[in-house]
Coordinates of C-alpha atoms and ligand atoms in Angstrom, one line a residue:
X1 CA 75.6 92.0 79.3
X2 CA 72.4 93.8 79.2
X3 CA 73.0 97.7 80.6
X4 CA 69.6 98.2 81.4
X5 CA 69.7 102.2 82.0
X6 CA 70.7 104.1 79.1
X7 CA 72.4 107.3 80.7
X8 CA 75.1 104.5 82.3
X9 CA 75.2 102.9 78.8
X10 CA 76.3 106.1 77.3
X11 CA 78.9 107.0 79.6
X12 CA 80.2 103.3 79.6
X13 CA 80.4 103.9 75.6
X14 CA 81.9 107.4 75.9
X15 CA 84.6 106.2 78.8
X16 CA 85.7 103.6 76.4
X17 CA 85.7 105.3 73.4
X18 CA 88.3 108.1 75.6
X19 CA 90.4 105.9 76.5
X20 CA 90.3 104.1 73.1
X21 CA 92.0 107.7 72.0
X22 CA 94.2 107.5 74.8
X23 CA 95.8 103.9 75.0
X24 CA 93.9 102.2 72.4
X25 CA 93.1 98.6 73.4
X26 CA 96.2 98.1 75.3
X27 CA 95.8 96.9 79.1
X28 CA 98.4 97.4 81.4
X29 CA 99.2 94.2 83.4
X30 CA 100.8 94.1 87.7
X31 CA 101.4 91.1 89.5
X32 CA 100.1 91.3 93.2
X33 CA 102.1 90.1 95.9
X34 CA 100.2 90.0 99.0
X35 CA 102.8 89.5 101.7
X36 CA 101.1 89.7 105.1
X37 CA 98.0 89.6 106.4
X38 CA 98.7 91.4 109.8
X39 CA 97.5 94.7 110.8
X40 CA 97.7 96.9 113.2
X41 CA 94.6 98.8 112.8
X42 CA 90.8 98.1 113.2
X43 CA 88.6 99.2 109.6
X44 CA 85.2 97.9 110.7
X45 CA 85.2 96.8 106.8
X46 CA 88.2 94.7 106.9
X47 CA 88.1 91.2 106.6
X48 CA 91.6 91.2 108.1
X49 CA 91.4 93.8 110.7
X50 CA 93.5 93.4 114.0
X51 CA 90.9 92.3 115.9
X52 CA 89.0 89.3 113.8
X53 CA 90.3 86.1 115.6
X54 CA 89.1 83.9 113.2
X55 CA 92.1 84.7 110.4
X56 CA 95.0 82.5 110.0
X57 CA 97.6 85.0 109.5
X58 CA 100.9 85.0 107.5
X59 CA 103.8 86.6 107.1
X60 CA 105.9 85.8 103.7
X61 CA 110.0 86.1 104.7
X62 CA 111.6 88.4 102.4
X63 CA 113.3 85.5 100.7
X64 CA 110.1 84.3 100.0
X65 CA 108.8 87.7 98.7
X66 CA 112.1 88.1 96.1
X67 CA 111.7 84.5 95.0
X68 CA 108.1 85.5 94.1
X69 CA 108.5 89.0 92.4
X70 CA 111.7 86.7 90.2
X71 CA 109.5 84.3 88.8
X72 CA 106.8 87.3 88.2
X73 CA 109.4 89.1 86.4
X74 CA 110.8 85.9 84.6
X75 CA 106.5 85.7 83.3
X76 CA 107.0 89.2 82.0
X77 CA 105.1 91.0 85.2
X78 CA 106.9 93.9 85.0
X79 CA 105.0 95.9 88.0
X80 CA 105.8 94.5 91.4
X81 CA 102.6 95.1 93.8
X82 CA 104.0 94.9 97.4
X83 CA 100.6 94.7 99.4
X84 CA 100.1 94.1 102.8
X85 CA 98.1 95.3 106.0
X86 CA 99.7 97.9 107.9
X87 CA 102.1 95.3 109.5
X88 CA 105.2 97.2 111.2
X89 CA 107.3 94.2 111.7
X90 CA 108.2 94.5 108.2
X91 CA 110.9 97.6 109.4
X92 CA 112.0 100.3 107.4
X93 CA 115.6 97.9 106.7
X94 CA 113.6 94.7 105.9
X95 CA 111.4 96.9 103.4
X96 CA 114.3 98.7 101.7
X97 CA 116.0 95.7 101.2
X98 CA 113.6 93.4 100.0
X99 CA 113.0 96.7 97.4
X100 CA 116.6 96.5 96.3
X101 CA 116.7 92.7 96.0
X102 CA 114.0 93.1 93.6
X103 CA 115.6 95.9 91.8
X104 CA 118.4 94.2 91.2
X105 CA 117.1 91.6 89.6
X106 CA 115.5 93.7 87.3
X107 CA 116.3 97.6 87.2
X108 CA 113.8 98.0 84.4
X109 CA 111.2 96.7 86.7
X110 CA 108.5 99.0 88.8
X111 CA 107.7 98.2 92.0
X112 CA 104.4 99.6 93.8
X113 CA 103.9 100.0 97.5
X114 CA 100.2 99.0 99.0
X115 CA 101.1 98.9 103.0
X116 CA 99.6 101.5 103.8
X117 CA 100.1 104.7 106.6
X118 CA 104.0 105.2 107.6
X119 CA 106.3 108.0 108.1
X120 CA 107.2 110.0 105.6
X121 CA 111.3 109.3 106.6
X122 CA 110.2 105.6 106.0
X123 CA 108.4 106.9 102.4
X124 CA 111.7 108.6 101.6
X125 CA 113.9 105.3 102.1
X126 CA 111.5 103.3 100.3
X127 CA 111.3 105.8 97.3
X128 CA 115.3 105.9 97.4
X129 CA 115.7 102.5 97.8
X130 CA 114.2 101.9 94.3
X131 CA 110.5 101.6 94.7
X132 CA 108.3 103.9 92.1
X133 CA 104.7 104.1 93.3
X134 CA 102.6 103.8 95.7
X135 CA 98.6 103.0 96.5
X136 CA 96.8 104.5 99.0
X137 CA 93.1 104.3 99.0
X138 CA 91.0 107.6 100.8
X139 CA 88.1 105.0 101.3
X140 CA 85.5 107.8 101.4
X141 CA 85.4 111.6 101.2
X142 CA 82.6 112.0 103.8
X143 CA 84.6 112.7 106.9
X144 CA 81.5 111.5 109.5
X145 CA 81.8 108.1 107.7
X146 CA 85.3 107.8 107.6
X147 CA 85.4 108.2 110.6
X148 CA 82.8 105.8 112.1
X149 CA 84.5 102.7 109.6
X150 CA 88.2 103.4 111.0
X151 CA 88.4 103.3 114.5
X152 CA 92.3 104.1 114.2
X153 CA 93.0 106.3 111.7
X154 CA 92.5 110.3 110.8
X155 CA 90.9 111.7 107.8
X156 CA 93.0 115.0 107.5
X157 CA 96.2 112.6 108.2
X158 CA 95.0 110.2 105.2
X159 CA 95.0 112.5 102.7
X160 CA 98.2 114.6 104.0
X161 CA 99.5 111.1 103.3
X162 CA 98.9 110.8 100.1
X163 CA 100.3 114.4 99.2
X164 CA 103.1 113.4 100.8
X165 CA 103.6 110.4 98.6
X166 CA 103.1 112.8 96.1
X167 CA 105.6 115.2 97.1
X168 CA 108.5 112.6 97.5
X169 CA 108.0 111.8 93.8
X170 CA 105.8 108.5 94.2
X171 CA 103.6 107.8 91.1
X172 CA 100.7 107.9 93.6
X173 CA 97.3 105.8 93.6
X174 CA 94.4 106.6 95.1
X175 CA 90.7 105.6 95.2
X176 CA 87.2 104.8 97.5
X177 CA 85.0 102.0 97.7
X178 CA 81.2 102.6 97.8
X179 CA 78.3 100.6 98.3
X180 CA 78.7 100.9 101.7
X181 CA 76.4 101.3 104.5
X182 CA 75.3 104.9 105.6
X183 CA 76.8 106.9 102.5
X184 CA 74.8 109.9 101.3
X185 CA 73.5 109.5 97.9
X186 CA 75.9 111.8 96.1
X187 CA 79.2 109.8 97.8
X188 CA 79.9 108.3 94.5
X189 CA 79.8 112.5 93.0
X190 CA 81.9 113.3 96.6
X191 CA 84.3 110.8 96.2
X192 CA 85.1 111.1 92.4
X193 CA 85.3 115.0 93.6
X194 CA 88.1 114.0 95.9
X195 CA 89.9 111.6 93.8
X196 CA 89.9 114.8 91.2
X197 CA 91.5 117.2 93.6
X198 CA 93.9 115.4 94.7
X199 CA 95.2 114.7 90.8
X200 CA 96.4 111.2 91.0
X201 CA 98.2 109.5 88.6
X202 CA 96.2 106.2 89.5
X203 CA 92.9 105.3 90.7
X204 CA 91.5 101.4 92.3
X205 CA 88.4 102.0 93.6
X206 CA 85.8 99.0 94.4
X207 CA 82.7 98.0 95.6
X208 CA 82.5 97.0 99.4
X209 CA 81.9 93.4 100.3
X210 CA 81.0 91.9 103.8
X211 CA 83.8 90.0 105.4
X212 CA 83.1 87.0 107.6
X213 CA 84.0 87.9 111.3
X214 CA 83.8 91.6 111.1
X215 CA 81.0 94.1 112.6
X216 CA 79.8 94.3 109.3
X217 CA 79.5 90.9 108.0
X218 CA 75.6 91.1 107.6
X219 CA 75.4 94.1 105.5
X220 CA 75.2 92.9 101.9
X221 CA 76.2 94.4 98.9
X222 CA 74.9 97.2 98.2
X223 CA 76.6 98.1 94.9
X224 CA 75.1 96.2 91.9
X225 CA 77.2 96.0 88.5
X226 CA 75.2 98.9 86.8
X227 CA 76.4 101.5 89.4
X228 CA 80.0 99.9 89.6
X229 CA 80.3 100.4 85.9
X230 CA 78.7 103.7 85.8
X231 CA 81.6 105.1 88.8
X232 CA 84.5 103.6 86.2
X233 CA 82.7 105.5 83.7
X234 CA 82.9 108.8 85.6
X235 CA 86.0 108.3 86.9
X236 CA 87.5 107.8 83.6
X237 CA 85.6 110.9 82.1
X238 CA 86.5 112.8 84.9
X239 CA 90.2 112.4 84.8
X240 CA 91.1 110.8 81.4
X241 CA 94.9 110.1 81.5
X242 CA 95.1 108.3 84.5
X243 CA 95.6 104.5 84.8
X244 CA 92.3 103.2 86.3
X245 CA 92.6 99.2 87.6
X246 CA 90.2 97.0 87.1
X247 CA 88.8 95.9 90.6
X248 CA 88.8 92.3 91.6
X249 CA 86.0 92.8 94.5
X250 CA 83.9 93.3 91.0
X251 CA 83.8 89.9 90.3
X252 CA 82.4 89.5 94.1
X253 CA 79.4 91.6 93.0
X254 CA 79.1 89.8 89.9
X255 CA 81.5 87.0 88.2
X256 CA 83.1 88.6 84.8
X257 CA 82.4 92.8 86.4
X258 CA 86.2 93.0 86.5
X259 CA 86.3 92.3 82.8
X260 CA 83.2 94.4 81.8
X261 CA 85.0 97.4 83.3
X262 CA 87.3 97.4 80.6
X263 CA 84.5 98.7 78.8
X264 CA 83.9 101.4 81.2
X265 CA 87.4 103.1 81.2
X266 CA 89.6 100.7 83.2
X267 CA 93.1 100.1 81.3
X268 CA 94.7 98.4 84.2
X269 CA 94.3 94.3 85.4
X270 CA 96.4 93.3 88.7
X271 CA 96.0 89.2 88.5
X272 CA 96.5 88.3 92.3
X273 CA 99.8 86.6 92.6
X274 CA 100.4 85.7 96.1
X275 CA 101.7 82.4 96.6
X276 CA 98.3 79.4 96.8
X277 CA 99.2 78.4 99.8
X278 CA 98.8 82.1 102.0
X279 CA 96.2 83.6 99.6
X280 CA 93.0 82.1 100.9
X281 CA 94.0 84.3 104.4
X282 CA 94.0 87.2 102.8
X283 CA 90.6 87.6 103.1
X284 CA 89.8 91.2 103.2
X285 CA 86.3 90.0 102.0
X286 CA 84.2 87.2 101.8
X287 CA 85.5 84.1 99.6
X288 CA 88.7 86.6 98.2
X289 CA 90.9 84.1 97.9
X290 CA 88.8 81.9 95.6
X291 CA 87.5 84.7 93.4
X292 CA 91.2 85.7 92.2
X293 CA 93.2 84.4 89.0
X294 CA 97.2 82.9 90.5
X295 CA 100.1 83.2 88.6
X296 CA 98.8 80.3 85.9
X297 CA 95.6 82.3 85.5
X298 CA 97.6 85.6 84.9
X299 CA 98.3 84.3 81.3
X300 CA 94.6 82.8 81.2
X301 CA 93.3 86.3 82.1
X302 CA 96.1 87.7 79.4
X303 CA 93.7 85.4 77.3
X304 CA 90.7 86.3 78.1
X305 CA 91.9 89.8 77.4
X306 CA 92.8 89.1 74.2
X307 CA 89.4 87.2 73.1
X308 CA 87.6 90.8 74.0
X309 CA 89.9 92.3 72.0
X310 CA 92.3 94.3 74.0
X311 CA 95.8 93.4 74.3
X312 CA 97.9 92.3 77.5
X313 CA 101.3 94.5 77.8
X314 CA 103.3 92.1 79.0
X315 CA 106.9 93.4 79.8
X316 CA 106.3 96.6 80.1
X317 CA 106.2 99.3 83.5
X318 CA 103.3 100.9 81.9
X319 CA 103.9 104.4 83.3
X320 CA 101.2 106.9 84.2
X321 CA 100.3 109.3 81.6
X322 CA 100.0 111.8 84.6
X323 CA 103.4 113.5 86.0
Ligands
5AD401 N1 85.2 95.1 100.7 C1 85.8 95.7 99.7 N2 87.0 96.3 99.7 C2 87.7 96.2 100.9 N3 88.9 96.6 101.3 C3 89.0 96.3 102.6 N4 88.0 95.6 103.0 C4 87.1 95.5 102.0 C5 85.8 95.0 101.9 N5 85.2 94.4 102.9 C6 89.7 97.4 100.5 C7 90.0 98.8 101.1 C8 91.4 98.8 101.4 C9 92.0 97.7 100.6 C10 93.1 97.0 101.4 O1 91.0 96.8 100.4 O2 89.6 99.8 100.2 O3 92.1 100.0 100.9
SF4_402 FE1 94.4 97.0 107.9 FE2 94.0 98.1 105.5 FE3 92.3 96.2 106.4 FE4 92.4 98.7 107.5 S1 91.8 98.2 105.4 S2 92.3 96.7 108.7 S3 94.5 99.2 107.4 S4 94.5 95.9 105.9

């Protein structure tokens, strides 16, 4: 592909060629598991928010989670993504076991939390119960905005999550999406500022993308691949040991982003392995489902990798450089 401005084509070629001198051309490989599609809460974003009727929702039984994470595990996943909405059925007990069910199969394993806000006693059993990290997202650093796109939550509360995360010993995640409606021109310079001070060990940010059946489903995208690029570049430059993932709402702004990133400073690929028959519902944006690789397409993408010259770590935790 063509990068048409050449101050994002030189930070594209000087992300890469820092994290060339940091993990070579070795990408870092985690098998989502996306277990519900309930939530609680309200993000005007969200394709999957509380209050759009038209979702099927799901729920995956903790037998049915295990089973998954095995046969991830048996493909040489070694990073268990546990991602949900913020769905509080899943108790403290079911989540602790289903965590030690999945350790046991595999102590060498890491499994990653994405469920978003709880307490931080339930963090603390979670953490003890075997799980290693989790992902958190800030979604923007510009309070006003924040504020307007999540009709349930607290900025100040967000990010006193996340340090708590930290605290308990989490290898913590955290990250923004832009392209979004309203934000000031410097958001991406805000956000990467925020990301910064909060010293992460991971980062997943992505564009945003309308969702059918939300209050912002006619907004279009507003992010085109150049800028996308350009924020991995930054990001990378910005904070150079940190594991960066490779978005898939990329490929929503353009089919093949999510690899091109790799040449912008992502070192991380998270193939989407929910089970085929709930993954079309979890539609946080617009055609999700369909733009994501399943478990057959993990070794495709492993491939694909491969042919561009980097290569897949398969069966390995691939630890954050950051402690
Ligand atoms: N477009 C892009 N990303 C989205 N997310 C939720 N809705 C959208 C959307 N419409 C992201 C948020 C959240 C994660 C679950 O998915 O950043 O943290
Ligand atoms: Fe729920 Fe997360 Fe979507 Fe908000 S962004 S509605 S918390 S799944």
């Amino acid at each position: 592909m063509e990068i048409k401005d050449p101050a994002v084509k030189a930070r594209m070629e000087q992300a890469r060629k820092l994290t060339d001198s940091i993990f070579g051309k070795k990408v870092y490989i985690r098998g989502i598991i996306e277990f519900s599609n309930c939530c609680r809460k309200n993000c005007n974003y969200c394709g999957i928010r509380r209050g759009n009727t038209s979702v099927v929702r799901y729920q995956m039984s903790p037998d049915e989670i295990v089973a998954k994470a095995e046969s991830n595990l048996k493909q040489g996943i070694k990073t268990i993504v546990l991602q949900s909405g913020e769905d509080m059925s899943y108790t403290k007990e079911v989540l602790v076991d289903i965590i030690k069910r999945i350790k046991a199969l595999d102590s060498g394993c890491a499994i990653t939390l994405s469920i978003g806000e709880r307490s931080e006693e339930e963090y603390k059993a979670f953490k003890e119960a075997g799980a290693d990290r989790f992902l958190m997202r800030f979604e923007i650093a510009d309070r006003e905005l924040f504020k307007k796109l999540h009709p349930d939550d607290d900025f100040d509360e967000r990010l006193a999550a996340i340090k708590t995360l930290k605290k308990l010993g989490y290898e913590t995640g955290s990250g923004f999406m832009f392209g979004i409606p309203g934000e000031a021109p410097d958001a991406d310079d805000q956000n990467i500022a925020l990301l910064k001070e909060l010293g992460v060990a991971m980062v997943g940010c992505g564009p945003f993308i309308p969702a059918e059946g939300t209050p912002m489903e006619g907004s279009g995208i507003h992010a085109d691949i150049e800028r996308c690029l350009d924020i991995y570049s930054k990001i990378r430059l910005a904070m150079p040991n940190v594991n960066i993932a490779a978005a898939t709402a990329l490929d929503a702004v353009d089919k093949g982003a999510r690899k091109l990133s790799l040449s912008a400073g992502a070192n991380v690929v998270m193939p989407n392995t929910t089970p085929a028959k709930y993954k079309d519902n979890y539609s946080i944006y617009e055609r999700k489902g369909k733009l994501d690789d399943n478990i057959a397409d993990a070794k495709k993408l492993g491939a694909e990798l491969e042919k561009l010259g980097y290569t897949p770590l398969w069966n390995q935790r691939g630890d954050s450089r950051v402690k």
